[in-house]
Coordinates of C-alpha atoms and ligand atoms in Angstrom, one line a residue:
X1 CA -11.8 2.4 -9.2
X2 CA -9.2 2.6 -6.6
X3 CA -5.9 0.5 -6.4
X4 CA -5.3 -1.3 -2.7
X5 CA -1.9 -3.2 -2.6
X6 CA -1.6 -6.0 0.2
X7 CA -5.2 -6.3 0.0
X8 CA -4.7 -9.9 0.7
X9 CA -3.3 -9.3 4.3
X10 CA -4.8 -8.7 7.3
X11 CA -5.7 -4.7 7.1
X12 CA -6.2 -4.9 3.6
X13 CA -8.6 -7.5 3.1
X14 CA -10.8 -6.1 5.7
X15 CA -10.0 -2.7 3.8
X16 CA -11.5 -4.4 0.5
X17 CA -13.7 -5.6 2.1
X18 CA -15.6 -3.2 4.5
X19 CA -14.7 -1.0 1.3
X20 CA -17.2 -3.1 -1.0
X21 CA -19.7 -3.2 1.6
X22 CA -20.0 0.6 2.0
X23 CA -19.5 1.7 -1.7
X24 CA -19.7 0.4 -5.1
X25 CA -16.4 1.7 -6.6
X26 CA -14.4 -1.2 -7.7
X27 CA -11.3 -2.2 -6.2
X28 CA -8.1 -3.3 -8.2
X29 CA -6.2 -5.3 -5.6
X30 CA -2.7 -6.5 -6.2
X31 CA -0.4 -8.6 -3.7
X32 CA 1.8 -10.6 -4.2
X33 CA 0.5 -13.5 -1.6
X34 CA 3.8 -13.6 0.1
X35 CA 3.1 -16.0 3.6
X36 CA 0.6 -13.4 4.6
X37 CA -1.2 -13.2 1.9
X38 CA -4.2 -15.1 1.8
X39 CA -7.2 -15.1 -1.3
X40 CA -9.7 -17.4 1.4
X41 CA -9.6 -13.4 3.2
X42 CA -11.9 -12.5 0.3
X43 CA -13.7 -15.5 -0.4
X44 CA -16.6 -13.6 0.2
X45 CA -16.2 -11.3 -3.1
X46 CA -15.9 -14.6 -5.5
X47 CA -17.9 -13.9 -8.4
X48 CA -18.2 -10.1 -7.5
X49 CA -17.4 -8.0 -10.7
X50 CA -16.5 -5.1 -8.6
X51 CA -13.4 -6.8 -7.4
X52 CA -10.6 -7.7 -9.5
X53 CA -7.7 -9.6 -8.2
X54 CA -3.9 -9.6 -9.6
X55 CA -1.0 -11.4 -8.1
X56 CA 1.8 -9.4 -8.6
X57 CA 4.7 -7.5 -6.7
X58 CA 4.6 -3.2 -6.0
X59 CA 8.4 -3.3 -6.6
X60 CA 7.2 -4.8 -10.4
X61 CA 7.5 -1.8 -12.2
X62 CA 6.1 -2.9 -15.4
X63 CA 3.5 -4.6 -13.6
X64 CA 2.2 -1.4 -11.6
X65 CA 2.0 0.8 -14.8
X66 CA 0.6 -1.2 -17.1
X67 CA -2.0 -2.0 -14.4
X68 CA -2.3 1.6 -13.6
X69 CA -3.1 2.5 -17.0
X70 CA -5.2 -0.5 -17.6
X71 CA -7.5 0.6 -15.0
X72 CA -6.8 4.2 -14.2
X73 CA -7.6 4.1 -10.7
X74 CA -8.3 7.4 -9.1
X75 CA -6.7 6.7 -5.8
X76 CA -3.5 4.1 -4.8
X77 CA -3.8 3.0 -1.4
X78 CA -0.8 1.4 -0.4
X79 CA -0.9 -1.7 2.4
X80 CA 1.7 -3.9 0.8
X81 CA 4.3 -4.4 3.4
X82 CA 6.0 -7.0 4.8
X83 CA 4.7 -6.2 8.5
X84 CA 6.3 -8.5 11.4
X85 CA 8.8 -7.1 13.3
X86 CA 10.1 -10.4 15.0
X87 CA 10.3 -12.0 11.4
X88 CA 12.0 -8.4 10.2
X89 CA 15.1 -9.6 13.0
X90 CA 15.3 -13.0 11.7
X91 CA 15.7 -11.7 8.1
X92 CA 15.6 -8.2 7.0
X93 CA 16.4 -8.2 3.6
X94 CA 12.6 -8.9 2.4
X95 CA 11.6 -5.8 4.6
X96 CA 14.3 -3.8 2.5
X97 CA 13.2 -5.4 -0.5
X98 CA 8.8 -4.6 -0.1
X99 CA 8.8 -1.7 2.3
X100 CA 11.6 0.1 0.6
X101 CA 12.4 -0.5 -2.8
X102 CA 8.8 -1.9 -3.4
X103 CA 7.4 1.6 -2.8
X104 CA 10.1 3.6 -4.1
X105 CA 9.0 1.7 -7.5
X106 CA 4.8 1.8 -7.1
X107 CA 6.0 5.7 -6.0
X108 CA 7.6 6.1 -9.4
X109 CA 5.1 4.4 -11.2
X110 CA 2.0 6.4 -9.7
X111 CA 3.8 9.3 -10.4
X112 CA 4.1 8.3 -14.2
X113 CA 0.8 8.3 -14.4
X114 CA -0.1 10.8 -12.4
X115 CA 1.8 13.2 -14.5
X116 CA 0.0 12.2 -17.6
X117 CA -3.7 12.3 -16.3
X118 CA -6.0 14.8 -17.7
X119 CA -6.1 17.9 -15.5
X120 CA -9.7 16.8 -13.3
X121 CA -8.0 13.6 -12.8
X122 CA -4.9 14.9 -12.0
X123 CA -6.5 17.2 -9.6
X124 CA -8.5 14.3 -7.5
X125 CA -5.8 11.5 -7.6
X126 CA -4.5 10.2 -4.0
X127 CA -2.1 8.4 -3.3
X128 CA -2.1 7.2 0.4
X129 CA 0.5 5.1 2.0
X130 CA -0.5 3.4 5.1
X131 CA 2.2 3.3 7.9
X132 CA 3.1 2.5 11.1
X133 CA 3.8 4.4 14.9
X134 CA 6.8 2.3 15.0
X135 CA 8.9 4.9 13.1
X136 CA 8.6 7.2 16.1
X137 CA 10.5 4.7 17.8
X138 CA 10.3 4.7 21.5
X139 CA 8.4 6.5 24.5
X140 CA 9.0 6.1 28.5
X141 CA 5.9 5.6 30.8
X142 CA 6.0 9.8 31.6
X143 CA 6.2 11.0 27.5
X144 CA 3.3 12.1 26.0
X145 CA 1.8 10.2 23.1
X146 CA 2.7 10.4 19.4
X147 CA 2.0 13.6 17.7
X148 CA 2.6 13.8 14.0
X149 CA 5.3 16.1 14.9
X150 CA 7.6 13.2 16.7
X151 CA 10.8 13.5 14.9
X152 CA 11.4 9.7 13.3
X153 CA 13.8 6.6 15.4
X154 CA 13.1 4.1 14.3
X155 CA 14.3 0.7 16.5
X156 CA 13.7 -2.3 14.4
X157 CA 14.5 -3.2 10.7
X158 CA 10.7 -3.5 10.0
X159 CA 10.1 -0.1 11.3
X160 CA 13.1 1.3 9.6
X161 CA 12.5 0.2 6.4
X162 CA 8.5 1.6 7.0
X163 CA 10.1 5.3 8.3
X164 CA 12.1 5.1 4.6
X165 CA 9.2 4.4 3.2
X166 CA 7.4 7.2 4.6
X167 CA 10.2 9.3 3.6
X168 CA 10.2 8.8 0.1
X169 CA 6.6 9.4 0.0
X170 CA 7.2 12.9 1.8
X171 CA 10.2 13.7 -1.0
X172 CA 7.5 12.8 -3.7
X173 CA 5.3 14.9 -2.8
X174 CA 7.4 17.9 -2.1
X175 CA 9.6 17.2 -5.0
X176 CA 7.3 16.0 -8.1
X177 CA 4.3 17.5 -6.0
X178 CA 2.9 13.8 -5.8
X179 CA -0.8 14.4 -3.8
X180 CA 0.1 11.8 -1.4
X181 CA -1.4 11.3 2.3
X182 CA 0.1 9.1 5.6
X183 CA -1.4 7.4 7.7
X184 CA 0.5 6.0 10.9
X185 CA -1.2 3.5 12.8
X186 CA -1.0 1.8 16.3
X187 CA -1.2 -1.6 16.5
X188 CA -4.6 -3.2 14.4
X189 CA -6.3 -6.7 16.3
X190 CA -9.4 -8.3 15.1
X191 CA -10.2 -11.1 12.4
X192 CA -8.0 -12.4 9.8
X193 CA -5.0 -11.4 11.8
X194 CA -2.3 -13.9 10.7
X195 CA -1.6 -15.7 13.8
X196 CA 2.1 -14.5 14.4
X197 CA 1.2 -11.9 16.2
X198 CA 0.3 -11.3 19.8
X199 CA -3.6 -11.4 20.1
X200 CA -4.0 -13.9 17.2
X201 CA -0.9 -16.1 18.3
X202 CA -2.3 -15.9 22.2
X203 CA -5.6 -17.3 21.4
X204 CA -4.7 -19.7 18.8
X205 CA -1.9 -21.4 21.0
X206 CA -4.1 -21.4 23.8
X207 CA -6.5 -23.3 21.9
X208 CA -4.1 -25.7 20.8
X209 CA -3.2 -26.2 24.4
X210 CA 0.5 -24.3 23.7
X211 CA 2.6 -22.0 26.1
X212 CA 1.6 -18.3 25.5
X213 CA 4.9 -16.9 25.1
X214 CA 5.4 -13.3 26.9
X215 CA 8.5 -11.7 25.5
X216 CA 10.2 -10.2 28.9
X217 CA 8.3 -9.0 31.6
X218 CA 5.3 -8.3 29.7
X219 CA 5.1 -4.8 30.5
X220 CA 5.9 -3.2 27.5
X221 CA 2.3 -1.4 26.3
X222 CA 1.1 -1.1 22.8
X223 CA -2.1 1.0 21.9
X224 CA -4.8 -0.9 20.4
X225 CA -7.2 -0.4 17.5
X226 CA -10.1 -2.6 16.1
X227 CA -9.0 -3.6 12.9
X228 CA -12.3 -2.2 10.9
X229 CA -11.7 1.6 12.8
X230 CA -8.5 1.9 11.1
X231 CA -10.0 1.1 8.1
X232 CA -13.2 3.6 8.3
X233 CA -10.1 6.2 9.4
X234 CA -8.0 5.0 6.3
X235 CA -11.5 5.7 4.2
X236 CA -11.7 9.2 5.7
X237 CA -7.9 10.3 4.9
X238 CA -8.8 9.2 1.9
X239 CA -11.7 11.3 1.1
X240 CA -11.0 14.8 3.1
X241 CA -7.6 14.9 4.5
X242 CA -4.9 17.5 3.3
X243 CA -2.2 16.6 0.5
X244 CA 1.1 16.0 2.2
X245 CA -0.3 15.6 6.1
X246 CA 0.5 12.9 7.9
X247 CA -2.5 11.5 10.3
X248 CA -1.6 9.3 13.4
X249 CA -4.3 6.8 13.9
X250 CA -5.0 5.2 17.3
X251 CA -7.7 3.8 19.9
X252 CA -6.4 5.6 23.2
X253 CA -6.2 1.7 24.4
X254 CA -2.8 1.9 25.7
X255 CA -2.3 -1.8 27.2
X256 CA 0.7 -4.0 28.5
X257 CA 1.3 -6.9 26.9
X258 CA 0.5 -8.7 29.5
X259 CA -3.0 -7.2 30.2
X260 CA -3.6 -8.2 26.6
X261 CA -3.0 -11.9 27.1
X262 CA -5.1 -11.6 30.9
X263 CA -7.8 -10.7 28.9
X264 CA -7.8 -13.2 25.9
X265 CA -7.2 -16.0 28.5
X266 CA -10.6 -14.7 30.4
X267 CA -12.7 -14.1 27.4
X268 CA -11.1 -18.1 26.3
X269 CA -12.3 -19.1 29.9
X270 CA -16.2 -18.3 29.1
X271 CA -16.2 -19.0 26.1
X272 CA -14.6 -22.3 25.2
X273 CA -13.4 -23.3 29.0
X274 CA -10.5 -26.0 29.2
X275 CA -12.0 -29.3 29.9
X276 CA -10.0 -29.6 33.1
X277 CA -11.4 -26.8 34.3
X278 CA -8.2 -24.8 34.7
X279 CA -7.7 -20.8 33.0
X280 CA -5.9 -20.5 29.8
X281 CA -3.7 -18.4 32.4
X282 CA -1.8 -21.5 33.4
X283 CA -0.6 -21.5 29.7
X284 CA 1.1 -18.2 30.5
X285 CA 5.4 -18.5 30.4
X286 CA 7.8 -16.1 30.1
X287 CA 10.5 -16.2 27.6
X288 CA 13.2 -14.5 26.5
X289 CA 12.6 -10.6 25.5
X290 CA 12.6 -9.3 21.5
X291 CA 16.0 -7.7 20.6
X292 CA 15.6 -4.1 20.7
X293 CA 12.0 -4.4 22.4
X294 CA 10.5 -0.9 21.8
X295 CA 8.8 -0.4 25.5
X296 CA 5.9 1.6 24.5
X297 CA 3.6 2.9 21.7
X298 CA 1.1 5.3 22.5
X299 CA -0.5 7.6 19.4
X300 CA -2.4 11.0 19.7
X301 CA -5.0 10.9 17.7
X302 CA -6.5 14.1 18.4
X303 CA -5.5 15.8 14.7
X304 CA -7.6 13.2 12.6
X305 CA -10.4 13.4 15.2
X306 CA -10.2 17.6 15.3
X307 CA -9.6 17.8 11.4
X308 CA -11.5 14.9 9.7
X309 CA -14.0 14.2 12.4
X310 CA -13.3 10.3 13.0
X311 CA -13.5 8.5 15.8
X312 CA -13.4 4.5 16.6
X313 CA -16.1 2.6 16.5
X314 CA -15.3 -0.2 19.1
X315 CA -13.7 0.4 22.3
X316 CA -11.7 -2.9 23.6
X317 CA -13.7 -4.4 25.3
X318 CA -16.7 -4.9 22.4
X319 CA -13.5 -5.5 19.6
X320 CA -11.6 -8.3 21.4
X321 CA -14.5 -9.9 22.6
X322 CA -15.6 -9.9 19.0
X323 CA -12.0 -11.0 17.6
X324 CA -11.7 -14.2 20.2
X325 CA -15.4 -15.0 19.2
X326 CA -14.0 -14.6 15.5
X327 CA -11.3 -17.2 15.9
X328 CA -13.8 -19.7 17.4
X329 CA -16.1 -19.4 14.8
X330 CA -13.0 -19.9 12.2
X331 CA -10.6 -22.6 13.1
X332 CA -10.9 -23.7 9.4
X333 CA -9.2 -20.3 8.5
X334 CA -6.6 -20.8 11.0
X335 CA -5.9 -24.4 10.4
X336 CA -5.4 -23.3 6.5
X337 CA -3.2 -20.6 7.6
X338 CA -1.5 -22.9 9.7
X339 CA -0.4 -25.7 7.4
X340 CA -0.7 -24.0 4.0
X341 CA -3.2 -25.3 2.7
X342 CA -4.7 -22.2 1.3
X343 CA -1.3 -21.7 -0.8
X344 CA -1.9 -25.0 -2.5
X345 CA -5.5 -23.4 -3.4
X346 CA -3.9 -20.3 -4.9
X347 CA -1.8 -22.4 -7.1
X348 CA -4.7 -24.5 -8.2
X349 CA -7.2 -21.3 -8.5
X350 CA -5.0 -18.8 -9.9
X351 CA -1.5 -20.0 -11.0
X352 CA -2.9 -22.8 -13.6
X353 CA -5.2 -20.0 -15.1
X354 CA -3.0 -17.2 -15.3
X355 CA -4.4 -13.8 -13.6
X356 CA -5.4 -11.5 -16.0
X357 CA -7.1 -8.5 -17.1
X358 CA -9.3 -11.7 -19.1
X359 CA -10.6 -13.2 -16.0
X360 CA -11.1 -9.8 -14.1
X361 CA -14.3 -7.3 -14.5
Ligands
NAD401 P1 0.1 -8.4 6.5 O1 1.5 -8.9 6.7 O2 -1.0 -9.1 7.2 O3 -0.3 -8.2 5.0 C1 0.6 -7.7 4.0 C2 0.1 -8.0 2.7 O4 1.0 -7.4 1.7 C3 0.0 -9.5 2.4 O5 -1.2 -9.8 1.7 C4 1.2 -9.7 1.4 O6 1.0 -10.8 0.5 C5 1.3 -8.4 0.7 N1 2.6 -8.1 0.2 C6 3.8 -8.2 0.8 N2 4.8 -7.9 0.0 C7 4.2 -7.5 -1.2 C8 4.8 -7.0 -2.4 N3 6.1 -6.8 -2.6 N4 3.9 -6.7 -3.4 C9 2.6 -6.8 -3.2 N5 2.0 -7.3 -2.1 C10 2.8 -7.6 -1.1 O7 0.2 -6.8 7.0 P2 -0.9 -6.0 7.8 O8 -0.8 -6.2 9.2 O9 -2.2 -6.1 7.1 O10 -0.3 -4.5 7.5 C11 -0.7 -3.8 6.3 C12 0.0 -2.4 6.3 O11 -0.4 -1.7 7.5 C13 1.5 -2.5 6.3 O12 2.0 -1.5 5.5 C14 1.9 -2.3 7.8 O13 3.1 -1.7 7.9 C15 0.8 -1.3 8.2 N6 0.4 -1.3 9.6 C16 0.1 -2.5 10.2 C17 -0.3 -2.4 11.6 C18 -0.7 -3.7 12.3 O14 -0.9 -3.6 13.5 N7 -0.8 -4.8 11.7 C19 -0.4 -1.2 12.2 C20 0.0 0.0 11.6 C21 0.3 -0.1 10.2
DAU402 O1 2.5 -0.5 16.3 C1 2.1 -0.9 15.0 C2 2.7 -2.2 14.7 O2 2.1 -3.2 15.4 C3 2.6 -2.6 13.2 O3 3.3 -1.6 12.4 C4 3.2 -4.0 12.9 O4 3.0 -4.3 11.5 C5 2.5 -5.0 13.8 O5 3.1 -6.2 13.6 C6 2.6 -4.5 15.3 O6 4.0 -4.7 15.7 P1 4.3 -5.2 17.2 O7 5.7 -5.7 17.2 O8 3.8 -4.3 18.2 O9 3.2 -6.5 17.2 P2 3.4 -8.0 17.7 O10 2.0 -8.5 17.7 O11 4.5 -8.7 17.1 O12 3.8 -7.8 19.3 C7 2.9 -7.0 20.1 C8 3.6 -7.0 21.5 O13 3.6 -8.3 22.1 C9 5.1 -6.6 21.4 O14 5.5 -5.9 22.5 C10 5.8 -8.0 21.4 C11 4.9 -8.8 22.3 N1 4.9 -10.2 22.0 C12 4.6 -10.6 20.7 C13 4.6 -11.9 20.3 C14 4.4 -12.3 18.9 C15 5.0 -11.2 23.0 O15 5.2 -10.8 24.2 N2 4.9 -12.5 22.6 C16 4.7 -12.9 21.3 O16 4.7 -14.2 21.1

């Protein structure tokens, strides 16, 4: 069994997910179903004994170790996060409170148990925490992409309190020799992206017949990854890379922002046109830019590919055409998202009948 944290969010679910459909090594997956947690993510695994769900916080230390011992999972692999950096300006203290001290305390509780673990176990645990290229900060048109060797600047509380994060989990593995692993990954599109971000918010506005808010002039550039390739290269760290490496993840699908909406507005045009027969580009206005608006991302991911041998699957083109086809074939999911209602089921599914090792396989 393996432990995923977060596996309710966006990367995670699809993590448990494309985990289950590959393998048959249960998965212990605990989140705490803050906003972006959502159990309709997994409705697909009702009923599946090789899944066993727990509502719970990493920074619950009692929580983590008697669940750790409960289980004995041979492998942590840390999503848990709170992950929006606009929502990480409005209110930093939750970023702090998850990314930080929620890690420092899974950290401690991992390495509890690690410590205690027969000497075969001991030698095979993993512990990998899954990060962010936001702690490098950021890079003018001319720099060369993100090596693992970028020294850390972090611009935004969100991706300080991540680069902290990463930090303790380098100390715990130098100090208490911890066999952790890092992964830091560009940005991740494709289904069950909550809708607060850009490529989920673009296509569910312009749906909805909203303004497609570009922060700025829409030229900063991100670098793009299909959710399910970050998974397969999370899967890989997972099973050959080194103790203590770090391993930049990324698409070589450096975009601007405003390329990105372009495209979702074209794709929107073929596939569900607007009625009066205008482009989704009309939607298009230009607001006011994010404090602190890193101005571009861009990851080498040439020490994963050399060392590990993984590659993406999808280039863009196949994974956003599959992601805006996704959110036409789900506007159930996005309406729950959008008013709630899937919080309501939580409370009626798993709140009245308390979560426990009882109800789980
Ligand atoms: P998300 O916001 O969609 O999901 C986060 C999940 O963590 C949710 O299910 C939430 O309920 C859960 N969670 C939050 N606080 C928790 C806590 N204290 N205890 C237990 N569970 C908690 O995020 P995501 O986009 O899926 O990102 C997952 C991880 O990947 C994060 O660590 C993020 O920093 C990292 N990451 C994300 C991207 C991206 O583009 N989304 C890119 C690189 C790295
Ligand atoms: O780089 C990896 C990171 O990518 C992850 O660590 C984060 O968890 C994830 O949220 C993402 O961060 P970004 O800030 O890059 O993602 P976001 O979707 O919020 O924004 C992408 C770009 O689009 C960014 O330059 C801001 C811009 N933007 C975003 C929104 C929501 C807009 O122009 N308009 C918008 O409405």
């Amino acid at each position: 069994m393996i432990l995923v944290t977060g596996g309710a969010g966006f990367i995670g679910a699809n993590f448990v997910l494309d985990w289950l459909t590959t393998c048959d090594e249960p998965v212990l997956n605990l989140d705490k179903l803050t906003y972006a947690g959502n159990l309709h993510n997994l409705d697909s695994l009702q009923g599946d004994a090789r899944h066993v769900f727990v509502q719970g916080d990493i920074g619950d230390a009692a929580l983590v170790s008697r669940l750790l011992a409960q289980y004995q999972p041979r492998a942590v692999v840390n999503f848990a996060a709170e992950s929006h950096v606009d929502r990480s300006i409005h209110g930093p203290e939750d970023f702090i409170q998850t990314n930080v001290l929620g890690t420092f305390r899974l950290l401690e509780a991992a390495r509890h148990y690690w410590q205690a673990l027969p000497a075969v176990n001991k030698e095979a645990f993993r512990f990998l925490h899954v990060s962010t290229d936001e702690v490098y900060g950021t890079l003018s048109a001319t720099d060369p992409a993100f090596t693992e060797d970028n020294t850390y600047a972090p611009n935004s509380p969100y991706s300080a309190s991540k680069a902290a994060s990463d930090h303790l989990v380098r100390a715990w593995h130098h100090t208490y020799g911890l066999p952790v692993l890092t992964t830091n990954c560009s940005n991740n599109y494709g289904p069950l992206h909550f809708p607060e971000k850009l490529i989920p918010l673009m296509i569910v506005n312009a749906l909805a017949g909203k303004n497609l808010p570009v922060y700025g002039d829409g030229m900063q550039v991100r670098d793009w990854l299909y959710v399910r390739d970050h998974c397969s290269a999370i899967r890989r760290v997972l099973e050959a890379g080194h103790l203590g490496e770090t391993y930049n993840v990324g698409g070589w699908n450096e975009k601007p922002n405003i390329d990105i909406v372009n495209t979702v507005c074209a794709l929107l045009d073929e596939l569900r046109p607007r009625a009066d027969g205008q482009s989704y580009r009309s939607q298009i206005t230009y607001v006011k830019d994010r404090p602190g608006h890193d101005r571009r991302y861009a990851i080498d991911a040439r020490k994963i590919e050399r060392e590990l041998g993984w590659k993406p699957a999808e280039t863009f083109d196949t994974g956003i055409r599959k992601t805006v086809q996704w959110y036409l074939d789900n506007a159930d999911w996005v309406a729950n998202v959008q008013t709630g209602a899937y919080r309501e089921w939580v409370q009626t599914q798993y709140q009245e009948a308390p979560v426990s090792a009882a109800t789980c396989a």
